[in-house]
Tab-separated table of C-alpha atoms in Angstrom:
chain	number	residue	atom	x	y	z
A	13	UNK	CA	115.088	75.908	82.785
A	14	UNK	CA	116.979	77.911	85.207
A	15	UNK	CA	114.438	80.692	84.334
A	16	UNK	CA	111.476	78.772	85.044
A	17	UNK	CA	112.647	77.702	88.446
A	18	UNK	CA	113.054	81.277	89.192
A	19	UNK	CA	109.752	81.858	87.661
A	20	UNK	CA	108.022	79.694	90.207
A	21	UNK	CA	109.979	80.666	93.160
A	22	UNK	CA	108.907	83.659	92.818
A	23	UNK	CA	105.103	82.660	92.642
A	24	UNK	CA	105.609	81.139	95.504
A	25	UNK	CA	106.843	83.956	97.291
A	26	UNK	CA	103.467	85.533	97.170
A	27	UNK	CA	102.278	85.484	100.799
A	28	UNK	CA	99.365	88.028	101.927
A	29	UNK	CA	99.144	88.405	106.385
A	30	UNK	CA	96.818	91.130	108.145
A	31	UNK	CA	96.506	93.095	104.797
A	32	UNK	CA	100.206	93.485	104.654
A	33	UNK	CA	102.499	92.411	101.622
A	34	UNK	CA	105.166	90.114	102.668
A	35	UNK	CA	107.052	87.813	100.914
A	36	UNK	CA	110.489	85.044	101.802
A	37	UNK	CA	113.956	84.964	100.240
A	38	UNK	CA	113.542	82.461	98.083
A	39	UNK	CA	116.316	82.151	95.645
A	40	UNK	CA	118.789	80.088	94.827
A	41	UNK	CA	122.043	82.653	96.732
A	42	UNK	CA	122.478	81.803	99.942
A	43	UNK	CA	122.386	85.813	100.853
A	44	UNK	CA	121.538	89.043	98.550
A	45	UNK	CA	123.878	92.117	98.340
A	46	UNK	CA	120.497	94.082	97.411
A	47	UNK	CA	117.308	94.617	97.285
A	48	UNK	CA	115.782	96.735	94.279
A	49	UNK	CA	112.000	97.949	94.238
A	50	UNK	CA	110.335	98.829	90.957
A	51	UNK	CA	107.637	101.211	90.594
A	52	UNK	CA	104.421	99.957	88.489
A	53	UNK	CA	101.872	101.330	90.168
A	54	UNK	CA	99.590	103.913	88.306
A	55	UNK	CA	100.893	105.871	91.767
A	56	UNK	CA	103.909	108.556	91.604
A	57	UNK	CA	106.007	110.000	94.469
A	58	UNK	CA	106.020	107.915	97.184
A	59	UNK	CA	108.051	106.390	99.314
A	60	UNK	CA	107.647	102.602	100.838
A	61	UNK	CA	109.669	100.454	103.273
A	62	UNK	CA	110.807	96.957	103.334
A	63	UNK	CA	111.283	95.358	106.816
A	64	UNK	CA	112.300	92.330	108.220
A	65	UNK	CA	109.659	90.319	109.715
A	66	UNK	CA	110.171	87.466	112.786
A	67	UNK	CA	108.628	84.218	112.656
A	68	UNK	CA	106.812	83.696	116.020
A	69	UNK	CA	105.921	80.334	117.262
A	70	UNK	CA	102.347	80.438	116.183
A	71	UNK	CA	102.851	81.400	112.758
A	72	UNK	CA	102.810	85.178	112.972
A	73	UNK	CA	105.108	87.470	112.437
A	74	UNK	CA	106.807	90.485	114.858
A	75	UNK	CA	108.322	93.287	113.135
A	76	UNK	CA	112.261	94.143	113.263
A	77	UNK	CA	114.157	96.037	111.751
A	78	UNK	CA	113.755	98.359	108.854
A	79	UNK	CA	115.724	97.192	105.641
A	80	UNK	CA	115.454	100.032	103.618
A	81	UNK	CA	112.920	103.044	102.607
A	82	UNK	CA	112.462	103.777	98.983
A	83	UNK	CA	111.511	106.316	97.114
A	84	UNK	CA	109.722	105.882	93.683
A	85	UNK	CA	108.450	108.812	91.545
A	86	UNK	CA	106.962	107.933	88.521
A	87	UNK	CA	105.912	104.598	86.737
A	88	UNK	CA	109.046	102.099	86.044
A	89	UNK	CA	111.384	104.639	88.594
A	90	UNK	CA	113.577	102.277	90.759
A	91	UNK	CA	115.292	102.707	93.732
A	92	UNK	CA	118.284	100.318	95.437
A	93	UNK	CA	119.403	99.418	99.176
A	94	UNK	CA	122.716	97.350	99.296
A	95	UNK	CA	122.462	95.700	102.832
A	96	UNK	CA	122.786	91.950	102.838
A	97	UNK	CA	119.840	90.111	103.622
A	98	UNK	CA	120.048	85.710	103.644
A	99	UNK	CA	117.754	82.896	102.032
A	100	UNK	CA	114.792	82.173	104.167
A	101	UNK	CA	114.282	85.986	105.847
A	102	UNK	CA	111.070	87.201	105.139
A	103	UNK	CA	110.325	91.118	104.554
A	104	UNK	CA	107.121	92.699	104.664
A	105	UNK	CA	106.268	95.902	102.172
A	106	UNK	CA	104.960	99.028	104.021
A	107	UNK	CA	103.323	101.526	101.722
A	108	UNK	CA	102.207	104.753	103.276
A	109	UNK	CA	99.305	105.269	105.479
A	110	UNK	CA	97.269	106.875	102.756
A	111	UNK	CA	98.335	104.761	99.700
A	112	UNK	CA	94.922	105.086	97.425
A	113	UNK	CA	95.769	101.336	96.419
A	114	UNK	CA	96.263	97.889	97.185
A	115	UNK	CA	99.709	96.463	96.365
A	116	UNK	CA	100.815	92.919	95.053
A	117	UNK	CA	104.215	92.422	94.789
A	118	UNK	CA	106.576	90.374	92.546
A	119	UNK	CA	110.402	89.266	93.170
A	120	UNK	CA	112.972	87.736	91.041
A	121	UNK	CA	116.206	87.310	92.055
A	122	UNK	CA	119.083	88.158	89.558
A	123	UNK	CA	122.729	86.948	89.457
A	124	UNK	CA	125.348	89.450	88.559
A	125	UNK	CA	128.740	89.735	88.819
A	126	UNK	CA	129.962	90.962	91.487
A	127	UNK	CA	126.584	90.902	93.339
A	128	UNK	CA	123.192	89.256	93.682
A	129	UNK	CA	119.870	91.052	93.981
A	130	UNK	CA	116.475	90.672	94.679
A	131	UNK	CA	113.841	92.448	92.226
A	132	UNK	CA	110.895	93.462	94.066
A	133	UNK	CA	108.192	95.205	91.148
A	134	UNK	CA	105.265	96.658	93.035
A	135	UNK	CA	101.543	96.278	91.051
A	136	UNK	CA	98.838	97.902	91.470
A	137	UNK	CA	96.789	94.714	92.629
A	138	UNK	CA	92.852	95.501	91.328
A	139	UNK	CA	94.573	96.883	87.880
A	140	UNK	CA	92.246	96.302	85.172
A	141	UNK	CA	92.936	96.143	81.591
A	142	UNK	CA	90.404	97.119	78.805
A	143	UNK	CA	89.052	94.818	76.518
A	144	UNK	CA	88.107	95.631	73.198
């Protein structure tokens, strides 16, 4: 159950602004220890940043500070920041300038024990599987 509730939080955290990838702290910790990003992208040696994004009156958002920069090699590499960062911030994904593809993100958030951290996997969004 517990799982599921996860599951759907972090559908939920899915939000898409000006072509940017940004999602909200969603889980059930009032703050995170860490984030974690997860290469799977078809896309190797790169690096991408996660910033912290302010809520403006009129629904958009004003860039602050940088969380963390990460740097993925190859498919399933991962790479760790351990600042804190609380419930309810929300964090936009920066890939580089000439990333060849679009990005969809997905975030978990795991329990351990002496920290929490949130999972961010990066997609390759127009991935297309063969059929047979």
């Amino acid at each position: 159950m517990k799982r599921l509730f996860l599951f759907i939080l972090s559908m939920l955290a899915f939000i898409s602004i000006e072509a940017k990838t940004t999602f909200k702290i969603a889980g059930p910790e009032k703050k995170y220890n860490q984030i974690r990003v997860i290469n799977q992208t078809a896309q190797e040696n790169f690096s991408c940043r996660l910033v912290l994004l302010k809520e403006n009156a009129d629904g958009t958002f004003t860039r602050g500070d940088v969380y963390g920069t990460y740097n993925l090699k190859g498919k399933n590499d991962i790479d760790t920041n351990t600042n804190k960062v609380k419930r309810g911030t929300v964090v936009g994904v920066e890939m580089p300038e000439n990333f060849p593809e679009d990005v969809e993100v997905s975030v978990e958030y795991r329990n351990y024990p002496f920290y929490d951290a949130v999972i961010v996997t990066l997609i390759d969004k127009n991935n297309k599987f063969e059929s047979f």
